[in-house]
Coordinates of C-alpha atoms and ligand atoms in Angstrom, one line a residue:
M1 CA -86.7 -162.5 47.1
G2 CA -90.1 -162.2 47.8
L3 CA -93.4 -162.1 45.5
Y4 CA -93.5 -157.8 46.0
V5 CA -89.9 -157.6 44.6
D6 CA -89.8 -160.4 42.0
R7 CA -93.4 -160.1 40.5
I8 CA -95.3 -157.0 41.8
L9 CA -92.4 -154.2 41.4
P10 CA -91.3 -155.1 38.2
W11 CA -95.0 -155.4 36.4
M12 CA -95.4 -152.0 38.1
L13 CA -92.4 -150.3 37.2
E14 CA -92.5 -151.4 33.6
R15 CA -95.9 -149.8 33.4
V16 CA -94.6 -146.5 34.6
L17 CA -91.2 -146.7 32.7
R18 CA -92.5 -147.1 29.4
L19 CA -94.9 -143.9 29.5
P20 CA -93.8 -141.8 26.3
A21 CA -93.2 -138.7 28.3
L22 CA -90.0 -140.6 29.9
E23 CA -89.0 -141.7 26.3
E24 CA -88.3 -138.4 25.1
Q25 CA -86.3 -137.7 27.9
R26 CA -84.2 -140.8 27.5
V27 CA -83.7 -140.1 23.4
E28 CA -82.1 -136.8 24.7
A29 CA -79.9 -138.6 27.5
L30 CA -78.4 -141.2 25.2
R31 CA -77.7 -139.0 22.4
G32 CA -74.1 -139.4 23.0
S33 CA -73.9 -143.4 23.6
A34 CA -71.4 -144.9 21.1
G35 CA -69.4 -148.0 21.1
R36 CA -69.6 -150.9 23.9
V37 CA -72.3 -149.5 26.1
L38 CA -73.3 -150.6 29.6
E39 CA -76.5 -149.8 31.1
V40 CA -76.6 -150.3 35.1
G41 CA -80.1 -150.6 36.3
F42 CA -81.4 -151.8 32.9
G43 CA -85.0 -152.6 34.0
S44 CA -87.4 -153.8 31.5
G45 CA -85.4 -152.6 29.0
A46 CA -87.6 -149.4 28.3
S47 CA -84.5 -147.6 27.1
L48 CA -83.8 -149.9 23.9
P49 CA -86.0 -147.9 21.5
S50 CA -84.2 -144.5 22.8
Y51 CA -80.5 -145.6 21.8
P52 CA -79.4 -143.7 18.4
A53 CA -79.7 -145.6 15.4
A54 CA -76.0 -145.4 14.7
G55 CA -72.6 -145.9 16.6
V56 CA -74.0 -148.3 19.3
Q57 CA -72.0 -151.7 18.8
E58 CA -73.7 -153.6 21.6
I59 CA -75.5 -152.9 24.6
V60 CA -75.1 -154.9 28.3
G61 CA -77.8 -154.6 30.3
I62 CA -77.3 -155.4 34.0
D63 CA -80.0 -155.6 36.8
P64 CA -80.0 -157.3 40.4
N65 CA -84.0 -158.2 39.9
P66 CA -84.3 -161.0 38.1
G67 CA -88.1 -160.3 37.5
M68 CA -86.6 -157.1 35.6
I69 CA -84.2 -159.4 33.7
R70 CA -87.2 -161.8 32.8
R71 CA -89.3 -158.7 31.6
A72 CA -86.2 -157.3 29.6
R73 CA -85.8 -160.7 27.6
R74 CA -89.2 -160.2 26.1
H75 CA -88.0 -156.7 24.3
Q76 CA -84.4 -157.9 23.6
S77 CA -84.7 -159.3 20.2
A78 CA -86.6 -156.2 19.3
S79 CA -83.3 -154.2 19.3
P80 CA -81.3 -153.5 16.1
R81 CA -77.9 -154.2 17.7
P82 CA -76.6 -157.0 20.2
V83 CA -78.3 -156.8 23.9
R84 CA -76.5 -158.9 26.3
L85 CA -78.7 -159.3 29.5
V86 CA -76.5 -160.0 33.1
R87 CA -77.7 -160.4 36.6
A88 CA -75.5 -158.2 38.7
S89 CA -75.4 -155.2 41.1
G90 CA -74.0 -152.0 40.1
G91 CA -71.9 -152.1 43.5
A92 CA -70.3 -155.1 41.8
L93 CA -69.8 -155.5 38.0
P94 CA -68.5 -158.3 36.6
F95 CA -66.5 -156.9 33.8
P96 CA -62.8 -155.6 33.5
D97 CA -61.5 -152.4 34.1
G98 CA -61.9 -150.0 30.7
R99 CA -64.2 -152.5 29.2
F100 CA -67.0 -149.8 27.8
D101 CA -67.0 -146.9 25.7
T102 CA -70.2 -145.6 27.4
V103 CA -72.0 -146.3 30.6
V104 CA -75.5 -145.3 31.2
T105 CA -77.7 -144.8 34.3
L106 CA -81.7 -144.0 33.8
L107 CA -83.5 -143.4 36.7
T108 CA -81.3 -146.1 38.7
L109 CA -78.8 -144.2 41.0
C110 CA -81.9 -143.3 43.3
S111 CA -82.5 -147.0 43.7
V112 CA -79.0 -148.4 44.3
P113 CA -78.3 -149.3 48.0
D114 CA -74.9 -147.5 47.7
P115 CA -74.6 -144.9 45.0
E116 CA -71.1 -144.3 45.8
A117 CA -70.0 -147.8 44.8
T118 CA -72.2 -147.8 42.1
L119 CA -70.3 -144.9 40.6
R120 CA -66.9 -146.3 41.6
E121 CA -67.5 -149.2 39.7
I122 CA -68.9 -147.2 36.3
R123 CA -65.7 -145.2 36.7
R124 CA -63.5 -148.7 36.8
V125 CA -65.7 -150.5 33.7
L126 CA -65.4 -147.1 31.2
R127 CA -62.2 -146.7 29.5
P128 CA -60.0 -143.7 29.5
G129 CA -62.0 -140.8 27.9
G130 CA -65.2 -142.8 27.8
R131 CA -68.6 -141.4 28.8
F132 CA -70.9 -141.7 31.9
L133 CA -74.7 -140.4 30.6
F134 CA -77.3 -139.9 33.3
L135 CA -81.0 -139.4 33.6
E136 CA -82.0 -139.4 37.1
H137 CA -84.1 -137.7 39.6
G138 CA -82.9 -136.4 42.9
L139 CA -82.6 -133.6 45.5
A140 CA -84.3 -130.4 44.5
R141 CA -82.8 -126.6 44.4
D142 CA -85.8 -125.5 46.4
A143 CA -84.9 -125.7 50.1
R144 CA -88.4 -126.3 51.3
L145 CA -89.0 -129.2 48.9
A146 CA -85.9 -130.7 49.5
R147 CA -87.1 -130.9 53.4
W148 CA -90.1 -132.9 51.9
Q149 CA -87.9 -135.0 49.9
R150 CA -85.9 -136.0 52.9
R151 CA -89.1 -136.7 55.1
L152 CA -90.7 -138.8 52.5
T153 CA -87.6 -140.9 51.4
P154 CA -87.9 -143.3 54.3
L155 CA -91.7 -144.2 53.1
H156 CA -90.9 -144.0 49.4
R157 CA -87.8 -146.2 49.8
L158 CA -90.6 -149.1 51.3
L159 CA -93.0 -148.4 48.7
A160 CA -90.8 -147.9 45.3
G161 CA -88.2 -150.7 45.8
G162 CA -85.7 -148.7 47.8
C163 CA -85.9 -145.5 45.8
R164 CA -84.6 -142.5 47.4
L165 CA -86.1 -138.9 46.9
D166 CA -83.0 -136.9 48.3
V167 CA -79.9 -138.1 46.4
P168 CA -77.7 -134.7 45.3
M169 CA -77.1 -136.5 42.1
A170 CA -74.7 -134.0 40.6
A171 CA -72.4 -133.7 43.8
A172 CA -72.6 -137.4 44.3
I173 CA -71.3 -137.8 40.6
S174 CA -68.5 -135.1 41.0
A175 CA -67.6 -136.7 44.4
S176 CA -66.8 -139.9 43.1
G177 CA -64.3 -138.7 40.7
F178 CA -66.2 -137.6 37.5
A179 CA -65.9 -134.1 35.7
I180 CA -69.4 -133.3 34.7
E181 CA -69.3 -131.9 31.0
S182 CA -73.1 -130.8 30.7
L183 CA -76.0 -130.9 33.1
D184 CA -79.5 -129.9 32.8
R185 CA -81.6 -129.8 35.6
Y186 CA -85.3 -129.7 35.1
E187 CA -88.6 -130.2 36.4
T188 CA -90.7 -132.8 34.5
D189 CA -94.1 -133.0 34.6
L190 CA -94.7 -136.7 35.5
G191 CA -95.6 -137.9 39.0
P192 CA -95.5 -136.0 42.2
R193 CA -93.1 -132.8 42.4
V194 CA -90.7 -134.7 45.0
S195 CA -89.7 -137.0 42.4
R196 CA -89.7 -134.7 39.3
Q197 CA -86.6 -133.3 40.0
M198 CA -84.4 -134.1 37.2
Y199 CA -80.6 -134.1 36.5
R200 CA -79.3 -135.2 32.9
G201 CA -76.1 -135.0 31.9
V202 CA -72.7 -136.2 30.7
A203 CA -69.6 -136.7 32.6
R204 CA -66.1 -138.3 31.9
V205 CA -63.2 -139.7 34.3
A206 CA -61.7 -136.4 36.2
Ligands
SAM1 C1 -86.7 -147.1 38.5 S1 -85.8 -148.5 37.8 C2 -85.3 -147.7 35.9 C3 -85.3 -148.8 35.3 C4 -84.6 -148.6 33.8 N1 -83.4 -148.0 33.8 C5 -85.4 -147.7 33.1 O1 -85.5 -146.2 32.7 O2 -86.8 -148.1 32.6 C6 -84.5 -149.1 38.4 C7 -84.0 -149.8 38.5 O3 -82.7 -150.0 38.9 C8 -82.5 -151.5 39.6 N2 -81.7 -151.5 40.5 C9 -81.8 -151.8 42.1 N3 -80.9 -151.9 42.8 C10 -79.7 -152.2 42.0 C11 -78.4 -152.2 42.2 N4 -77.8 -152.5 43.1 N5 -78.0 -152.2 40.8 C12 -78.2 -152.0 39.4 N6 -79.2 -151.8 39.4 C13 -80.4 -151.7 40.4 C14 -83.7 -152.1 39.8 O4 -84.1 -153.5 39.8 C15 -84.5 -151.5 38.6 O5 -84.7 -152.0 37.1

């Protein structure tokens, strides 16, 4: 793992991902979390203050980047509930079937190399009736903007840790066997328009 991925990218991401504008969106996305929670793509743990005060028993955060895990460890003890950090990829979750009541992804499905494999794993580790909560950016409704997102994705992937601008999030989630119970599509005001097309919602195994 090179200097950029191990040191520089985690440093940059931590700064961007702790902006207050994102915190409000996380609070809204995490409102339904309860019981044993798995957060896939935990990053530096910027989500920890946004979990509801009651109802969450423990949080397991996974991330494949050791630089992100190192940063997350600094915030782990600030959480009022147990937080366990595991270095792992969303495409191969090291947990038994049905282990979690809630699985969360926040600005992560854009960065995983194979979103379908990660969504399959999320389904597998959710207990029957468990909830998948997501806050992601993805493909725009506007056709012109979507064309720009497709054009810029190769460059953006190089600069932003593999992050794609053009994933049709709702379609990818439904195609992976989830029934989407609620979905908010909106444009946030943070960053360039190509990366501001938000999908926030709740899904259950169909
Ligand atoms: C944009 S950051 C978001 C971090 C965090 N969810 C937040 O909101 O602050 C994307 C995260 O996805 C992680 N990631 C990349 N590939 C992954 C994979 N295959 N499985 C799980 N996480 C991955 C990255 O290391 C990074 O921490």
